[in-house]
GROMACS .gro file of C-alpha atoms in nm:
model
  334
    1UNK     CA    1   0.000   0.000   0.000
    2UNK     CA    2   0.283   0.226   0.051
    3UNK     CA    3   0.437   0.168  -0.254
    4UNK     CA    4   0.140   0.264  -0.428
    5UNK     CA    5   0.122   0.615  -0.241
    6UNK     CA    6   0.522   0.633  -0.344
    7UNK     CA    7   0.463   0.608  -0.673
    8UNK     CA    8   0.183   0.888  -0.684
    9UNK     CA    9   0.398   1.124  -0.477
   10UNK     CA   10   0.211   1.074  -0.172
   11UNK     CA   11   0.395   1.134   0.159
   12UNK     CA   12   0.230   0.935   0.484
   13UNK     CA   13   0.445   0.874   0.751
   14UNK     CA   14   0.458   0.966   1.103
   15UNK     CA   15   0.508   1.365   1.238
   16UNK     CA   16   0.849   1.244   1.398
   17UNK     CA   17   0.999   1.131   1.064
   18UNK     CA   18   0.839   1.415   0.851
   19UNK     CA   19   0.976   1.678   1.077
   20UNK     CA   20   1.352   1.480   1.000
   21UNK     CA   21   1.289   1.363   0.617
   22UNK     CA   22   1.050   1.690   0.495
   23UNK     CA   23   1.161   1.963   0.759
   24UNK     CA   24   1.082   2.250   0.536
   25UNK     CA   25   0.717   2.115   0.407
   26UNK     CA   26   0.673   2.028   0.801
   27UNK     CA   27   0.786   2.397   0.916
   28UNK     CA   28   0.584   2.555   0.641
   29UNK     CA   29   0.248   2.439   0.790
   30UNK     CA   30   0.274   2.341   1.163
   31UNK     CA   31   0.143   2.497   1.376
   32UNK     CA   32  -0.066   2.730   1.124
   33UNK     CA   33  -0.341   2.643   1.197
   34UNK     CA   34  -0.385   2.560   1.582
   35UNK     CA   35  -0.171   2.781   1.784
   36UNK     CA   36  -0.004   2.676   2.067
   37UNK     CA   37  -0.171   2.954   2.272
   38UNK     CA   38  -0.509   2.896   2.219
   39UNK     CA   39  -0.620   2.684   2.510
   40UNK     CA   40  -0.487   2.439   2.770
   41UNK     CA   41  -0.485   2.127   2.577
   42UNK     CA   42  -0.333   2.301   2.232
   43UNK     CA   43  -0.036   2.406   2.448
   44UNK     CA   44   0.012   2.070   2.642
   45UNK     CA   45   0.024   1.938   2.320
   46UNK     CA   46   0.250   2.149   2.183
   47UNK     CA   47   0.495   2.095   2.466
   48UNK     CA   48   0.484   1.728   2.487
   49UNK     CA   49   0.316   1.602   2.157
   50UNK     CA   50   0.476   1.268   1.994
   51UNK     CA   51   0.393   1.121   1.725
   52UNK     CA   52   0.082   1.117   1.487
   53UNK     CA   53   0.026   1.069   1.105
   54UNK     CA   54   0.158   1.313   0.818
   55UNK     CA   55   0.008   1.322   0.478
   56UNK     CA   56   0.103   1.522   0.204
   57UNK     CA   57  -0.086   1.502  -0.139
   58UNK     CA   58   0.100   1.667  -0.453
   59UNK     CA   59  -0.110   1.895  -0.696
   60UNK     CA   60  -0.327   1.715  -0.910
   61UNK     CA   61  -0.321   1.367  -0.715
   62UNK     CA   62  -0.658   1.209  -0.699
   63UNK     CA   63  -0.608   0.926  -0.481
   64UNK     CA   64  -0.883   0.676  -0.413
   65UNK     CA   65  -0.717   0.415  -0.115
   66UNK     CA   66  -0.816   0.559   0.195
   67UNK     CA   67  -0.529   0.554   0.378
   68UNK     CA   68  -0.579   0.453   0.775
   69UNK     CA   69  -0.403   0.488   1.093
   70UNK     CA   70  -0.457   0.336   1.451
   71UNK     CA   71  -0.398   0.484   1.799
   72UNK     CA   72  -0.415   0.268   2.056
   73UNK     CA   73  -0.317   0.369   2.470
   74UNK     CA   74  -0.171   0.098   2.579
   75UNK     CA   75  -0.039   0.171   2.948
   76UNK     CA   76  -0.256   0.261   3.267
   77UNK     CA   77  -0.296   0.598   3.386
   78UNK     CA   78  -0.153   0.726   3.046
   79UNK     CA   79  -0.178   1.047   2.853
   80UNK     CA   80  -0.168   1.019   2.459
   81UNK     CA   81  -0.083   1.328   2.248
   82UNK     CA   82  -0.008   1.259   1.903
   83UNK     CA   83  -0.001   1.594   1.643
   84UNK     CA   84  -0.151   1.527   1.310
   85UNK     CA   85  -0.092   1.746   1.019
   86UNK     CA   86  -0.250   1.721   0.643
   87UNK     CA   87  -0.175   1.886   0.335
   88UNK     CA   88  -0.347   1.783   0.047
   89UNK     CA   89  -0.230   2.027  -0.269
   90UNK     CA   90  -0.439   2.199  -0.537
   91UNK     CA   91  -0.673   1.954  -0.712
   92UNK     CA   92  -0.611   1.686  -0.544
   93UNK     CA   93  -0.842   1.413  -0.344
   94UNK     CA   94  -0.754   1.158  -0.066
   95UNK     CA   95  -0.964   1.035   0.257
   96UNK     CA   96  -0.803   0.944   0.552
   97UNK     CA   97  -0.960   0.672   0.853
   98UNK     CA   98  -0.815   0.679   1.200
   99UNK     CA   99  -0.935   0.422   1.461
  100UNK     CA  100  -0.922   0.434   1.827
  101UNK     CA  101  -0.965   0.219   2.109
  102UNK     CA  102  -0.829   0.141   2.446
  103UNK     CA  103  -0.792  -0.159   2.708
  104UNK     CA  104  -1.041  -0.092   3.044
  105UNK     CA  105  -0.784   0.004   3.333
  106UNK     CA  106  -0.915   0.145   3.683
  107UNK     CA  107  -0.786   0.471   3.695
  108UNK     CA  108  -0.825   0.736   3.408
  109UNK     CA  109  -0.583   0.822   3.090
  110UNK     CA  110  -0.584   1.156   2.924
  111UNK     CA  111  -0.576   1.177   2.503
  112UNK     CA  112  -0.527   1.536   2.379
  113UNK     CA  113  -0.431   1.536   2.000
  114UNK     CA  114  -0.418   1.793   1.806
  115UNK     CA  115  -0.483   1.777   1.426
  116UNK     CA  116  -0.450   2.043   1.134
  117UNK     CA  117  -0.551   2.004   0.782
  118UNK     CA  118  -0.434   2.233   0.451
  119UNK     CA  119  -0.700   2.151   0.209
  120UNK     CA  120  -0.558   2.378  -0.117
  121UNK     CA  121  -0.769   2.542  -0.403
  122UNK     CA  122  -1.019   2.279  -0.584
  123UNK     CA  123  -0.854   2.000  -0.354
  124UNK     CA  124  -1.152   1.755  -0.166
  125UNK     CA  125  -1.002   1.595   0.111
  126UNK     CA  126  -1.210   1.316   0.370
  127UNK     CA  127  -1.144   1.250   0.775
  128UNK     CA  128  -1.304   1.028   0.924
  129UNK     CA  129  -1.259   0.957   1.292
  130UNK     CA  130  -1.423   0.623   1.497
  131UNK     CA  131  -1.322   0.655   1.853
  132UNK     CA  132  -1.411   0.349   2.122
  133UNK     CA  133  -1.216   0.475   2.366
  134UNK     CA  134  -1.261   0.274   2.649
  135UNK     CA  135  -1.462   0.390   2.962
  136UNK     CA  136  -1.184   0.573   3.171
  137UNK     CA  137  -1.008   0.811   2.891
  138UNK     CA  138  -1.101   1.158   2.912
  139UNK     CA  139  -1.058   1.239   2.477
  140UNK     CA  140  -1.032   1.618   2.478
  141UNK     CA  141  -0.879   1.681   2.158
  142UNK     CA  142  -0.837   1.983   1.865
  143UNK     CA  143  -0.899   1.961   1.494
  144UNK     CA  144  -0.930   2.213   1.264
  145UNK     CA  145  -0.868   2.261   0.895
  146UNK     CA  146  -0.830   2.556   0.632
  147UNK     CA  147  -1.013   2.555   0.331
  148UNK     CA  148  -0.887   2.761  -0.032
  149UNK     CA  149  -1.129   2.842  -0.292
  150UNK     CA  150  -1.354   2.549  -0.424
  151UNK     CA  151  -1.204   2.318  -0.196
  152UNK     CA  152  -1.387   2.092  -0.001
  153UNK     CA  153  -1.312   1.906   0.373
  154UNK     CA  154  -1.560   1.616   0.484
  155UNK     CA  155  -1.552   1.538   0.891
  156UNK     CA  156  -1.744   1.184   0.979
  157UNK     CA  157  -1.728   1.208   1.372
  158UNK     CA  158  -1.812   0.862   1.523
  159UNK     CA  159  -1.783   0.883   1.909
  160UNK     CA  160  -1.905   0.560   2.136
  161UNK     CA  161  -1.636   0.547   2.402
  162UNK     CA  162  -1.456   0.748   2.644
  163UNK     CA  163  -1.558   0.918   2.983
  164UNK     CA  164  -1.540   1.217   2.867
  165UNK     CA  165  -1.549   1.352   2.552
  166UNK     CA  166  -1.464   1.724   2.371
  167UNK     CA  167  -1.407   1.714   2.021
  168UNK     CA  168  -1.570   2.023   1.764
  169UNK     CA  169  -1.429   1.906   1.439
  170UNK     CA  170  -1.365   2.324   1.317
  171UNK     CA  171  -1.306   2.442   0.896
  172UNK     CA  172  -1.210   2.730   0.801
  173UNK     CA  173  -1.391   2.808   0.471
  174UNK     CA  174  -1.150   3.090   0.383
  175UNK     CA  175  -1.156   3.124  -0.015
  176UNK     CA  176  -1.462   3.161  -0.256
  177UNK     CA  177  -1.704   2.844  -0.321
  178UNK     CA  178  -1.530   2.623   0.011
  179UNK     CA  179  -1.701   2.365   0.093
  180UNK     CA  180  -1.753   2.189   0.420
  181UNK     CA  181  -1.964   1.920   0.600
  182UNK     CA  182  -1.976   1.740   0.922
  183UNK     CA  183  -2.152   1.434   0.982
  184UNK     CA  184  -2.110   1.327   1.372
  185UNK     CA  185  -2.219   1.095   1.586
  186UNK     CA  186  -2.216   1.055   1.971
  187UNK     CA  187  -2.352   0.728   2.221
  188UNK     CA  188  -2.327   0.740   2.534
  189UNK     CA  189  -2.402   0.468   2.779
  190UNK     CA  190  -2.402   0.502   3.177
  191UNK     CA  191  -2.136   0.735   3.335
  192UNK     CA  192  -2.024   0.885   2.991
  193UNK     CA  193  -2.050   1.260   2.864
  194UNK     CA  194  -2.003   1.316   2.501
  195UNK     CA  195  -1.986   1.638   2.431
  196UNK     CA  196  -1.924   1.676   2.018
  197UNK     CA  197  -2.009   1.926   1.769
  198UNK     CA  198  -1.834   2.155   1.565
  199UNK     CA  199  -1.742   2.495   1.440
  200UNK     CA  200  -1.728   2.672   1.067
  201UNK     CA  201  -1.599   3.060   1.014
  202UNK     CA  202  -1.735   3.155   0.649
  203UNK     CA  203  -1.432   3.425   0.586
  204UNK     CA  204  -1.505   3.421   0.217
  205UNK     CA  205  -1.798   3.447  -0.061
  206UNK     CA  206  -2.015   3.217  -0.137
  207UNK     CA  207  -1.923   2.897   0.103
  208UNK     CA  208  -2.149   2.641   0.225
  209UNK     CA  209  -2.164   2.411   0.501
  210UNK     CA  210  -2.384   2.141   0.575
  211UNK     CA  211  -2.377   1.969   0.974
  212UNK     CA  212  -2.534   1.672   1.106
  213UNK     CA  213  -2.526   1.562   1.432
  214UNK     CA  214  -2.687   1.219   1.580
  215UNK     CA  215  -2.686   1.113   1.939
  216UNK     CA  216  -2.846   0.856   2.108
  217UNK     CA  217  -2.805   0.853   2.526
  218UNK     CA  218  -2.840   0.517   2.718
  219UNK     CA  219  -2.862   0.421   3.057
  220UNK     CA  220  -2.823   0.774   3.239
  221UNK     CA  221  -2.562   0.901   2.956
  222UNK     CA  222  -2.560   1.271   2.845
  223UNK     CA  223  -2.433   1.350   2.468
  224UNK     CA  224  -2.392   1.718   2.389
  225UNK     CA  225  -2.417   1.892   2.091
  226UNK     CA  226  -2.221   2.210   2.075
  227UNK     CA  227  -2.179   2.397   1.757
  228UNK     CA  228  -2.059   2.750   1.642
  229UNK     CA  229  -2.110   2.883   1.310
  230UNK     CA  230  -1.986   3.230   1.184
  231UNK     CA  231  -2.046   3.493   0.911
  232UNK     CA  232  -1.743   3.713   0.835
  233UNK     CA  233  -1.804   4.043   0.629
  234UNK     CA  234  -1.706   3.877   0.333
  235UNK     CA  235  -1.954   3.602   0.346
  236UNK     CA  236  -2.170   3.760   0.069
  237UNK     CA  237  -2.373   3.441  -0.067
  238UNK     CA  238  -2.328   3.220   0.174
  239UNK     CA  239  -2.497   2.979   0.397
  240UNK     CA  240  -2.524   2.714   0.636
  241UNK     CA  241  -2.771   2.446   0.749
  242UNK     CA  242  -2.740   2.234   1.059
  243UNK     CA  243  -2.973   1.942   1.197
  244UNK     CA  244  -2.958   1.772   1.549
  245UNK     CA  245  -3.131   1.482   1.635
  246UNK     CA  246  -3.135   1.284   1.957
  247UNK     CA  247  -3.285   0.962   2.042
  248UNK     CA  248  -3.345   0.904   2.419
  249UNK     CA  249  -3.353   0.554   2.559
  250UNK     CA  250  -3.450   0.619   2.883
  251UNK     CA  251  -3.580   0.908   3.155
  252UNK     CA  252  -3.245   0.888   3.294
  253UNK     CA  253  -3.078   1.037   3.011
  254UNK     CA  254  -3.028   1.358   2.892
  255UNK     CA  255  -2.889   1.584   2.574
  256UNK     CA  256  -2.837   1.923   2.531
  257UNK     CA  257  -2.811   2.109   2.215
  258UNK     CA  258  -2.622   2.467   2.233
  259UNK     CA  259  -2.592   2.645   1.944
  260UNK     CA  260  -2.437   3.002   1.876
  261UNK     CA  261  -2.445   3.207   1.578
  262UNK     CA  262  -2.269   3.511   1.479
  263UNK     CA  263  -2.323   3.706   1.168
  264UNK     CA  264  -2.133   4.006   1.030
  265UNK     CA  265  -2.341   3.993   0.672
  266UNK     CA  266  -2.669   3.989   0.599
  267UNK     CA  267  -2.665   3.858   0.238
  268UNK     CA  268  -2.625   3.481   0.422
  269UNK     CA  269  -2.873   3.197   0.472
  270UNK     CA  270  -2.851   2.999   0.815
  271UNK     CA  271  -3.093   2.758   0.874
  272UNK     CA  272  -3.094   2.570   1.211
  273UNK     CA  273  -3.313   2.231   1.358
  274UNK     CA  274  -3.326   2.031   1.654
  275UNK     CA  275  -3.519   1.753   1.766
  276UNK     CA  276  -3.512   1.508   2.067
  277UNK     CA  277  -3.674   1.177   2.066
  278UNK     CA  278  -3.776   0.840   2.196
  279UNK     CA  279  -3.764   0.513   2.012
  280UNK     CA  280  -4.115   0.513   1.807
  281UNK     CA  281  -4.351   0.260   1.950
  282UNK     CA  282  -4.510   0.230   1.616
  283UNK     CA  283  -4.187   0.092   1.472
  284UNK     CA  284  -4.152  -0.147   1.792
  285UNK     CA  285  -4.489  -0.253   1.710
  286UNK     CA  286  -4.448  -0.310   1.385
  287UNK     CA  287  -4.139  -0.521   1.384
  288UNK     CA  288  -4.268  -0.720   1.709
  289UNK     CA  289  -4.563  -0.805   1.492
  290UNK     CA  290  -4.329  -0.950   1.290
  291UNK     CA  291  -4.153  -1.216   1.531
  292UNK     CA  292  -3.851  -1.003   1.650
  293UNK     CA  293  -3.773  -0.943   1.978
  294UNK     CA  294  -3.801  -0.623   2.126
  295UNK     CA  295  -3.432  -0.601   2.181
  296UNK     CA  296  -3.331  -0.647   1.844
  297UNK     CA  297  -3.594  -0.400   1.695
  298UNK     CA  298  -3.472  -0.139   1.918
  299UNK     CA  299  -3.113  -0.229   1.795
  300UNK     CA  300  -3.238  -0.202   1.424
  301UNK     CA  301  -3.428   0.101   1.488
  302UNK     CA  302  -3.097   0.273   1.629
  303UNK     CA  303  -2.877   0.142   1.396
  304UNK     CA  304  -3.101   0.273   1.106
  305UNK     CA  305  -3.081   0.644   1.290
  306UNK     CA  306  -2.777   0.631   1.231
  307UNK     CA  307  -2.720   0.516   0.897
  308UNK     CA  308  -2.695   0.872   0.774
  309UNK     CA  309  -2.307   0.875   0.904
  310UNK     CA  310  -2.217   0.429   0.878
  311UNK     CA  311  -2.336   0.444   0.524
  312UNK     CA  312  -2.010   0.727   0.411
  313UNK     CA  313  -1.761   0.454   0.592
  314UNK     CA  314  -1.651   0.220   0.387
  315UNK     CA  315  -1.788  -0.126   0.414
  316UNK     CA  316  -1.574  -0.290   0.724
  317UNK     CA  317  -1.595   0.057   0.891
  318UNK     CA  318  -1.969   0.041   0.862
  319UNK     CA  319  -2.005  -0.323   0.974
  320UNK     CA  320  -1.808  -0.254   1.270
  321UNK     CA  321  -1.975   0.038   1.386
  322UNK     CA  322  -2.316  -0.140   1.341
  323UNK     CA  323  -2.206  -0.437   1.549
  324UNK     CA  324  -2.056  -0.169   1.830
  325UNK     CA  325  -2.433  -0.021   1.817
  326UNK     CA  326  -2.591  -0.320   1.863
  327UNK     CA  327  -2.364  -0.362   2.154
  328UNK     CA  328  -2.420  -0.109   2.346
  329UNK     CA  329  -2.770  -0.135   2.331
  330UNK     CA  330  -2.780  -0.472   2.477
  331UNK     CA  331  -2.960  -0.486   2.803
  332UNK     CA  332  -3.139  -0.173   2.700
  333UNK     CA  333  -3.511  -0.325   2.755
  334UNK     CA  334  -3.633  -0.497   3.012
   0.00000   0.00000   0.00000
């Protein structure tokens, strides 16, 4: 596989060897685009960060491998902080896939990556991100990408595990005609607060972005959704529309959803909706009349909310996720 990136030009490695092999195509974009200063995390990272993928796509490359990385904590009472940074050139196309899990240890680990991603005029670029952290990691981590005219940067957000989670996948639609979408997903079980979102600055003309966020909270778990979209002065022709839905398992749990707006133009188009649910008892009826349990229809029911986001993984991605649905709803009625 990475012979066949070699032979299109394609750079994936890790951030340590970049930074020694590539040190002025490293220089020239770390750190642009997440600053060291802006909160907490961002500068623990940037004091300690190790590791983490590099990809670099020349002009004109259109790629269509996924390529896919791992992270894994390994050790107890741990803190993981890898620094990802992306550059995919003008008119060129790649999607990246990063899994990541954990063992269950009995006291809590810390992940705090930081990722930044170049996406160049009329380049498209994918990330998608399936965390199943395991129940003790607190995943508090930055990612944010830059986006030059008629580009376009796809975020698939897939969060089931972790204690805590803070992750606001952010693009920065800064030339004319960018492109962005988000398509997350958050489910939390009992003891677990996923708080996800995401943020979009329109700093340039006609740029669109499209976010859609699906949570489901189980067993006294609280999902989040927290999202920030802004206007700039130059935003003339743009727009934005956003839809949060929540499915509810029980009275126990609870979801919030906490948007916030700002607009400097008022030649833009913003169009917000949220809605929080239970599992329809007409569709419980329906497949019960139809000799399946109640515990599977609820599973199928779930899993079908959130097909929107499994069916842009590819197919093992999509499998998996299913099956890690349909796990966490077991023992969710009765």
């Amino acid at each position: 596989m990475k012979e066949e990136f070699q032979k299109q030009g394609i750079i994936f490695t890790d951030t340590d060897t970049a930074l020694q092999e590539y040190p002025e195509l490293f220089k020239k974009y770390f750190g642009k685009i997440v600053s060291n200063s802006e909160h907490k995390f961002a500068a623990l990272n940037g004091a300690v960060w190790s590791g983490g993928t590099f990809i670099y796509v020349p002009k004109g490359v259109q790629c269509d491998i996924p390529v896919q990385t791992y992270f894994r904590i390994n050790g107890e009472n741990a803190g993981q902080f890898e620094r990802s940074l992306i550059i995919v050139d003008e008119g060129a196309s790649i999607q990246y896939i990063e899994g990541c899990t954990a063992p269950n240890y009995s006291t809590n680990s810390l992940h705090a990556a930081t990722v930044e991603i170049v996406v160049k005029r009329d380049a498209s670029f994918r990330y998608a991100t399936m965390q199943n952290w395991s129940d003790n990691v607190y995943n508090l981590v930055t990612e944010r990408g830059r986006v030059e005219e008629n580009g376009m940067l796809e975020w698939i957000d897939g969060n089931l595990g972790s204690k805590v989670n803070m992750k606001y996948p952010c693009s920065i639609l800064a030339g004319p005609h960018a492109k962005t979408s988000v398509l997350s997903m958050a489910f939390a079980n009992y003891g677990q607060h996923l708080d996800a979102g995401c943020k979009v600055y329109h700093n340039a003309p006609h740029t669109s972005s499209t976010l859609i966020s699906k949570s489901v909270a189980k067993d006294g778990g609280k999902t989040d959704y927290r999202g920030s979209v802004y206007f700039g002065k130059h935003s003339d022709g743009s727009k934005s529309h956003i839809e949060c839905d929540t499915i509810l398992m029980d009275d126990l749990s609870s979801s919030d959803t906490i948007p916030f707006n700002e607009i400097h133009n008022s030649n833009v188009s913003l169009e917000h909706e949220a809605k929080v649910s239970k599992v329809s008892e007409e569709q419980l009826y329906y497949m019960m009349s139809r000799g399946i349990s109640e515990e599977e229809a609820t599973a199928m029911i779930v899993n079908g909310f959130m097909e929107p986001i499994t069916k842009e993984l590819p197919m093992e991605y999509a499998v998996e996720m299913n099956s890690l649905i349909t796990m966490s709803m077991e023992g969710s009625v009765g």
